[in-house]
């Protein structure tokens, strides 16, 4: 659930709760005004039996009671009664005066035809002068006084007020409902705050703590928050960043180890020929080469060692530049069949005294164009062929070239019938300074950089390179090159090797 939905539900819940409280309060006022609910009405009869009138209405009733005791005939004076009724109207009450069973005066406030029959009977002792009565669903409170007129006829004076049985309930319970509403809102806010804190603030605090640990260089932890909202997505992104940083640190440490290994290998590969050259030079200086034949042999050895060192330095320089993406590539559309044919002719010429056979399998297509840097692609083939010839052990050496073509790629296979490579050595042959044959002699073991350089160049072309081998039978090296597109061909251009 997203944070947006959580917040929406939170505010919706608050709104619903508030609306429910408001609706309940409104319903209470409605019931109070209509008196539709009977269950609570009788409870309030007790209250209105004791206090049916307000203070002002009670004062008017006492004046009427005084007249009934001392001058009862005045309670037949319509003008006087109208004056008292007007005062009562301002208090939303009314006056009713009867003589025996006939009304002398009835206030228009009530507009109730059954009022006369609902009034209590005479009680000249006036034991109960305040009470309530009902006319259907309407509820009234009254104060009355029974007396006798001067001619001895019984009479009564009533001050009557209609009440809602829930008016007082509303008046008394409204503060309670208000406090309940405030309490509910406070509790709801506390619960929502707790929910938001647990689902948002707490994960954010964990992210902050993790960021501080990363800032201090500590990457050995795992951030695992199983939430499915935006915080969860942020957590995944943060954890991915931590893993990438960890990988970067590990890679940097690996680079440092590789650098130390590289320095060690370079030192070893250079120290051996330098030591040999030094020994032969000392032999010449000490007169060991005391014949022209020995002198020529010593000079040839020194020369060959120097050539090997020069080749090693050249390959180290090239590999270093390729590894640092400092070698520019000049790509162009190349007919791969014609290119291989030219390379085969050149290699036949240079290896004609070794008895090596070179073959290119027939291909149906007349022309297959790939995107390549000619000079660097030729360097790949020279390194691959040189590596194959180095470990050739058959009396009839054979190196065969073949192509596999699809809509996007051309796969070049270079197959030999040499001694092959053991399965445990196969994954490492493209590593720098790795030799399947453990000799560190430049004349036999090579520099160990040829296939590493080939991999860098092929990957610079956007392709891939791999080896398959069977010990005692031979090896097949494969590399892929991109074909040129049909739309507009391929335009030759120079590019830095940040490929």
XYZ file of C-alpha atoms in Angstrom:
499
model
C 0.000 0.000 0.000
C 1.490 3.344 -1.018
C 2.039 6.249 1.359
C -0.421 8.269 -0.664
C -3.139 5.679 -0.055
C -2.218 5.453 3.617
C -2.577 9.190 4.029
C -5.805 9.147 2.035
C -7.236 6.408 4.249
C -6.068 8.258 7.350
C -7.787 11.482 6.460
C -10.824 9.613 5.157
C -11.094 7.751 8.446
C -10.846 10.994 10.385
C -13.487 12.537 8.168
C -15.839 9.567 8.533
C -15.475 9.534 12.320
C -16.105 13.267 12.525
C -19.116 13.004 10.224
C -20.545 10.155 12.318
C -20.259 12.254 15.457
C -21.871 15.198 13.690
C -24.671 13.002 12.327
C -25.302 11.532 15.775
C -25.444 15.012 17.277
C -27.775 16.216 14.533
C -29.974 13.155 15.047
C -30.091 13.894 18.743
C -31.273 17.424 18.069
C -33.843 16.107 15.595
C -35.189 13.590 18.079
C -35.244 16.268 20.718
C -37.378 18.499 18.540
C -39.798 15.797 17.347
C -39.999 13.517 20.391
C -40.130 10.389 18.234
C -38.189 8.174 20.611
C -40.288 6.886 23.509
C -37.722 5.022 25.490
C -36.221 8.083 27.136
C -39.281 10.248 27.375
C -40.610 8.830 30.639
C -37.310 9.446 32.310
C -37.725 13.169 31.765
C -41.266 13.279 33.031
C -39.896 13.158 36.553
C -37.799 16.235 35.879
C -40.657 18.215 34.330
C -43.063 17.148 37.023
C -40.886 18.996 39.494
C -39.775 21.900 37.272
C -42.218 22.371 34.397
C -41.744 26.144 34.084
C -38.920 28.536 33.686
C -38.190 31.194 36.264
C -40.156 33.903 34.389
C -43.092 31.556 33.773
C -43.071 30.557 37.455
C -43.235 34.220 38.443
C -46.350 34.779 36.272
C -47.909 31.631 37.701
C -47.435 32.914 41.250
C -49.190 36.163 40.336
C -52.125 34.192 38.910
C -52.161 31.984 41.983
C -52.317 35.085 44.169
C -55.327 36.370 42.205
C -57.021 32.976 42.522
C -56.713 33.141 46.277
C -57.687 36.778 46.850
C -59.733 37.912 43.845
C -60.773 34.801 41.864
C -63.350 36.645 39.775
C -60.507 38.597 38.105
C -59.607 35.337 36.395
C -62.690 35.821 34.252
C -61.454 39.210 33.014
C -60.529 38.519 29.365
C -58.364 41.620 29.008
C -56.328 40.741 32.061
C -55.981 37.137 30.910
C -54.878 38.288 27.441
C -52.225 40.437 29.073
C -50.884 37.506 31.082
C -51.047 35.219 28.037
C -48.990 37.702 26.029
C -46.310 37.637 28.696
C -46.321 33.854 28.618
C -46.061 33.769 24.819
C -42.721 35.496 25.044
C -41.616 32.484 27.071
C -43.259 30.062 24.606
C -45.889 29.105 27.189
C -49.663 29.629 27.408
C -52.549 30.253 29.804
C -55.639 28.144 30.328
C -58.498 29.032 32.760
C -61.553 26.848 33.286
C -64.843 27.135 35.172
C -66.188 23.700 36.112
C -65.612 21.864 32.791
C -65.871 24.831 30.463
C -62.873 26.868 29.411
C -62.933 30.512 30.392
C -59.717 31.305 28.508
C -57.522 29.174 26.251
C -54.256 30.478 24.806
C -53.821 30.280 21.073
C -50.252 29.117 21.684
C -51.319 25.490 21.948
C -53.797 25.048 19.093
C -54.697 21.751 20.649
C -58.434 20.741 20.516
C -57.949 17.919 23.022
C -56.316 20.111 25.619
C -59.421 20.448 27.825
C -59.862 16.672 28.131
C -56.180 16.072 28.895
C -56.101 18.384 31.912
C -56.145 16.804 35.366
C -59.332 16.836 37.470
C -59.991 19.287 40.268
C -57.969 19.034 43.451
C -59.087 21.837 45.678
C -56.515 20.794 48.254
C -53.858 21.448 45.620
C -51.696 18.539 46.685
C -49.956 18.405 43.296
C -49.802 21.694 41.476
C -46.994 20.761 39.047
C -47.003 17.807 36.691
C -46.938 16.664 33.067
C -49.433 15.217 30.599
C -49.456 13.879 27.052
C -51.680 14.505 24.106
C -50.759 11.751 21.657
C -47.055 12.300 20.915
C -46.955 15.825 22.327
C -45.549 16.361 25.820
C -46.543 19.198 28.200
C -45.500 20.440 31.606
C -47.807 22.625 33.706
C -48.332 24.455 36.966
C -52.006 24.757 38.123
C -54.028 26.035 41.013
C -57.624 25.000 41.789
C -59.926 27.477 43.515
C -63.547 28.586 43.841
C -65.060 31.651 42.334
C -67.038 34.029 44.564
C -70.267 32.204 43.646
C -68.761 28.908 44.841
C -68.177 27.379 41.397
C -64.899 25.441 40.980
C -62.235 26.923 38.758
C -58.637 26.274 37.725
C -55.811 28.322 36.319
C -53.047 26.607 34.299
C -49.716 27.869 33.028
C -48.771 25.268 30.383
C -45.589 24.798 28.349
C -44.920 22.225 25.666
C -41.639 20.392 26.030
C -39.515 18.041 23.939
C -38.556 15.104 26.133
C -35.034 15.350 24.788
C -34.428 19.057 25.036
C -32.875 18.710 28.441
C -31.068 15.574 27.325
C -29.507 17.563 24.530
C -28.592 20.404 26.826
C -26.916 18.105 29.312
C -25.336 15.592 26.973
C -23.997 18.020 24.357
C -20.873 18.822 26.452
C -20.397 15.087 27.003
C -20.695 14.413 23.286
C -18.269 17.230 22.608
C -15.752 15.698 25.025
C -16.307 12.280 23.441
C -15.735 13.766 19.989
C -12.515 15.401 21.130
C -11.421 12.159 22.799
C -12.169 10.113 19.685
C -10.272 12.568 17.498
C -7.291 12.504 19.862
C -7.244 8.695 20.050
C -7.689 8.397 16.276
C -4.810 10.805 15.712
C -2.610 8.883 18.140
C -3.389 5.593 16.393
C -2.830 7.109 12.962
C 0.413 8.670 14.141
C 1.548 5.297 15.440
C 0.621 3.655 12.144
C 2.387 6.280 10.036
C 5.384 6.145 12.367
C 5.681 2.382 12.089
C 5.132 2.266 8.336
C 6.999 5.422 7.237
C 9.163 7.069 9.891
C 10.737 3.882 11.242
C 11.862 2.631 7.788
C 13.186 6.099 6.961
C 15.185 6.079 10.195
C 16.663 2.723 9.182
C 17.585 4.164 5.807
C 19.227 7.135 7.521
C 21.195 4.850 9.859
C 22.273 2.775 6.867
C 23.405 5.902 5.022
C 25.464 6.910 8.076
C 27.070 3.454 8.164
C 27.949 3.761 4.479
C 29.343 7.236 5.146
C 31.605 5.676 7.780
C 32.749 3.059 5.264
C 30.750 0.133 6.646
C 29.142 -1.845 3.828
C 28.911 -5.191 5.619
C 25.196 -5.152 6.354
C 21.924 -5.880 4.630
C 18.906 -3.574 4.574
C 15.815 -5.753 4.550
C 12.506 -3.871 4.807
C 9.606 -5.914 3.470
C 7.208 -3.078 2.624
C 5.385 -2.770 -0.668
C 5.039 1.007 -0.870
C 7.341 3.814 -2.001
C 9.494 3.231 1.092
C 9.949 -0.380 -0.029
C 10.995 0.780 -3.501
C 13.412 3.250 -1.930
C 14.758 0.455 0.242
C 15.329 -1.754 -2.814
C 17.125 1.068 -4.620
C 19.219 1.795 -1.517
C 20.100 -1.866 -1.048
C 21.045 -2.122 -4.724
C 23.273 0.937 -4.301
C 24.902 -0.637 -1.230
C 25.529 -3.858 -3.142
C 27.006 -1.933 -6.065
C 29.241 -0.004 -3.683
C 30.300 -3.260 -2.065
C 31.036 -4.734 -5.474
C 32.964 -1.583 -6.378
C 35.055 -1.856 -3.225
C 35.674 -5.543 -3.842
C 36.558 -4.768 -7.454
C 38.954 -2.048 -6.331
C 40.589 -4.491 -3.947
C 40.758 -7.022 -6.747
C 42.308 -4.407 -9.025
C 44.865 -3.727 -6.336
C 45.677 -7.431 -6.128
C 45.836 -7.599 -9.919
C 48.156 -4.609 -9.976
C 50.480 -6.287 -7.498
C 50.308 -9.496 -9.529
C 50.946 -7.538 -12.724
C 54.020 -5.885 -11.236
C 55.232 -9.259 -9.972
C 54.704 -10.892 -13.371
C 56.361 -8.028 -15.242
C 59.287 -8.127 -12.838
C 59.648 -11.859 -13.310
C 59.282 -11.796 -17.110
C 61.774 -8.961 -17.450
C 64.202 -10.161 -14.806
C 64.733 -13.558 -16.492
C 65.906 -12.257 -19.924
C 67.830 -9.409 -18.329
C 69.637 -11.913 -16.124
C 70.420 -14.039 -19.188
C 71.626 -11.058 -21.175
C 73.762 -9.975 -18.247
C 75.264 -13.466 -17.980
C 76.125 -13.689 -21.669
C 77.603 -10.182 -21.678
C 79.748 -11.084 -18.671
C 80.801 -14.236 -20.546
C 81.864 -12.123 -23.501
C 83.681 -9.662 -21.247
C 85.439 -12.459 -19.353
C 86.573 -14.068 -22.594
C 84.367 -17.147 -22.381
C 83.299 -16.549 -25.995
C 86.845 -17.120 -27.194
C 85.943 -18.330 -30.653
C 84.008 -16.626 -33.470
C 81.367 -19.355 -33.307
C 80.752 -18.841 -29.577
C 80.739 -15.082 -30.033
C 78.113 -15.351 -32.770
C 76.015 -17.672 -30.573
C 76.227 -15.319 -27.585
C 75.306 -12.320 -29.728
C 72.339 -14.176 -31.280
C 71.042 -15.177 -27.845
C 71.369 -11.621 -26.566
C 69.597 -10.341 -29.676
C 66.728 -12.839 -29.340
C 66.324 -11.987 -25.660
C 66.214 -8.326 -26.542
C 63.584 -8.935 -29.235
C 61.502 -10.914 -26.713
C 61.758 -8.117 -24.164
C 60.793 -5.553 -26.768
C 57.770 -7.636 -27.722
C 56.812 -8.020 -24.071
C 57.079 -4.286 -23.422
C 55.030 -3.590 -26.578
C 52.303 -5.985 -25.495
C 52.306 -4.616 -21.962
C 51.937 -1.104 -23.301
C 49.091 -2.101 -25.636
C 47.270 -4.102 -22.959
C 47.602 -1.252 -20.468
C 46.152 1.249 -22.936
C 43.308 -1.103 -23.854
C 42.565 -1.717 -20.183
C 42.396 2.033 -19.528
C 40.224 2.693 -22.620
C 42.911 4.879 -24.166
C 43.164 3.169 -27.554
C 41.024 4.744 -30.319
C 39.115 2.403 -32.612
C 38.586 3.230 -36.262
C 35.591 1.196 -37.381
C 34.592 0.564 -40.954
C 32.608 -1.895 -43.055
C 34.902 -4.873 -43.743
C 34.335 -7.867 -46.035
C 35.253 -10.552 -43.501
C 35.832 -13.271 -46.149
C 38.263 -11.144 -48.127
C 39.957 -10.056 -44.899
C 40.480 -13.657 -43.759
C 41.816 -14.668 -47.170
C 44.396 -11.859 -47.062
C 45.448 -12.775 -43.522
C 45.775 -16.464 -44.448
C 48.040 -15.622 -47.388
C 50.232 -13.479 -45.158
C 50.447 -16.168 -42.471
C 51.304 -18.821 -45.084
C 54.178 -16.684 -46.227
C 55.547 -16.128 -42.712
C 55.139 -19.788 -41.665
C 56.036 -21.591 -44.872
C 59.129 -23.165 -43.261
C 57.028 -24.641 -40.431
C 54.815 -26.788 -42.636
C 51.575 -25.248 -41.311
C 48.456 -25.596 -43.465
C 45.837 -22.819 -43.415
C 42.290 -23.433 -44.715
C 39.185 -21.273 -45.087
C 35.902 -23.155 -45.402
C 33.802 -22.284 -48.429
C 30.900 -19.936 -47.773
C 27.869 -19.438 -49.974
C 27.739 -15.673 -49.568
C 29.916 -13.663 -51.911
C 30.353 -10.813 -49.462
C 29.740 -10.602 -45.708
C 30.363 -7.190 -44.189
C 31.143 -6.636 -40.532
C 31.949 -3.560 -38.448
C 35.624 -3.753 -37.530
C 38.931 -1.966 -37.018
C 41.194 -3.686 -39.567
C 44.504 -3.209 -37.773
C 43.197 -4.375 -34.399
C 41.252 -7.274 -35.869
C 44.445 -8.393 -37.635
C 46.251 -8.191 -34.268
C 43.598 -10.556 -32.850
C 44.213 -13.122 -35.580
C 48.003 -12.881 -35.217
C 47.761 -13.409 -31.461
C 45.334 -16.313 -31.875
C 47.461 -18.011 -34.565
C 50.659 -17.362 -32.610
C 49.105 -18.968 -29.548
C 47.940 -21.984 -31.618
C 51.356 -22.500 -33.214
C 53.074 -22.245 -29.854
C 51.345 -25.397 -28.594
C 51.204 -27.325 -31.871
C 52.404 -30.936 -31.409
C 51.154 -32.675 -34.580
C 53.476 -33.533 -37.500
C 51.046 -31.905 -39.944
C 49.913 -28.646 -38.274
C 46.507 -27.429 -39.509
C 44.659 -24.221 -38.762
C 41.204 -23.919 -40.282
C 38.927 -20.864 -40.445
C 35.113 -21.046 -40.720
C 32.177 -18.649 -40.418
C 28.703 -18.850 -38.921
C 26.370 -16.065 -40.034
C 23.002 -14.835 -38.744
C 21.044 -11.596 -39.195
C 23.106 -9.621 -36.644
C 26.374 -11.406 -35.981
C 29.197 -13.222 -37.724
C 30.979 -15.853 -35.655
C 34.549 -16.606 -36.700
C 36.012 -19.975 -35.687
C 39.774 -20.623 -35.674
C 40.391 -24.343 -35.184
C 43.753 -26.096 -34.729
C 44.903 -29.694 -34.253
C 47.345 -28.936 -31.441
C 47.731 -30.503 -28.010
C 44.517 -28.936 -26.683
C 43.876 -27.347 -23.295
C 42.807 -29.001 -20.050
C 39.272 -28.251 -18.860
C 40.463 -26.647 -15.605
C 42.719 -24.241 -17.523
C 40.131 -23.287 -20.148
C 38.284 -20.592 -18.084
C 41.568 -18.743 -17.395
C 43.212 -18.565 -20.806
C 42.009 -14.974 -21.446
C 43.465 -13.721 -18.171
C 46.649 -11.674 -18.448
C 49.904 -13.517 -17.831
C 48.094 -16.844 -17.632
C 49.807 -19.739 -19.386
C 48.324 -23.193 -19.694
C 51.949 -24.337 -20.049
C 53.655 -23.134 -16.856
C 56.958 -22.117 -18.429
C 57.878 -18.446 -17.989
C 60.408 -18.583 -20.843
C 59.693 -15.980 -23.466
C 60.801 -18.260 -26.245
C 58.375 -21.049 -25.327
C 55.799 -19.810 -22.895
C 55.171 -16.418 -24.434
C 54.180 -13.280 -22.568
C 50.769 -14.521 -21.454
C 49.135 -11.365 -22.863
C 48.215 -12.455 -26.404
C 44.723 -13.807 -25.699
C 44.061 -11.126 -23.051
C 44.740 -8.472 -25.716
C 42.529 -10.362 -28.181
C 39.671 -10.331 -25.695
C 40.041 -6.591 -25.058
C 39.948 -5.866 -28.802
C 36.944 -8.105 -29.551
C 35.014 -6.640 -26.605
C 35.956 -3.224 -27.952
C 34.124 -4.246 -31.118
C 31.045 -5.102 -29.039
C 31.520 -8.837 -29.555
C 32.532 -11.790 -27.404
C 35.308 -14.372 -27.500
C 35.589 -17.886 -26.070
C 37.480 -21.136 -26.448
C 36.509 -24.809 -26.748
C 39.137 -27.500 -26.529
C 39.688 -31.253 -26.315
C 43.078 -32.332 -24.955
C 45.077 -34.306 -27.511
C 42.735 -33.348 -30.358
C 42.882 -29.578 -30.691
C 41.179 -26.289 -29.811
C 38.628 -23.969 -31.391
C 38.606 -20.263 -30.653
C 35.437 -18.303 -31.487
C 34.808 -14.569 -31.657
C 31.811 -12.567 -32.872
C 31.567 -9.370 -34.916
C 28.547 -7.201 -35.685
C 27.234 -7.189 -39.220
C 26.647 -3.894 -40.999
C 23.030 -2.723 -41.255
C 21.098 -2.545 -44.500
C 19.880 1.010 -43.876
C 22.567 3.311 -45.143
C 25.450 0.892 -44.513
C 28.138 1.826 -42.008
C 30.132 5.043 -42.014
C 33.768 4.771 -41.003
C 34.630 6.851 -37.952
C 37.161 7.139 -35.186
C 36.021 6.619 -31.644
C 37.613 6.408 -28.265
C 37.561 2.970 -26.824
C 35.075 3.685 -24.075
C 32.964 1.210 -25.904
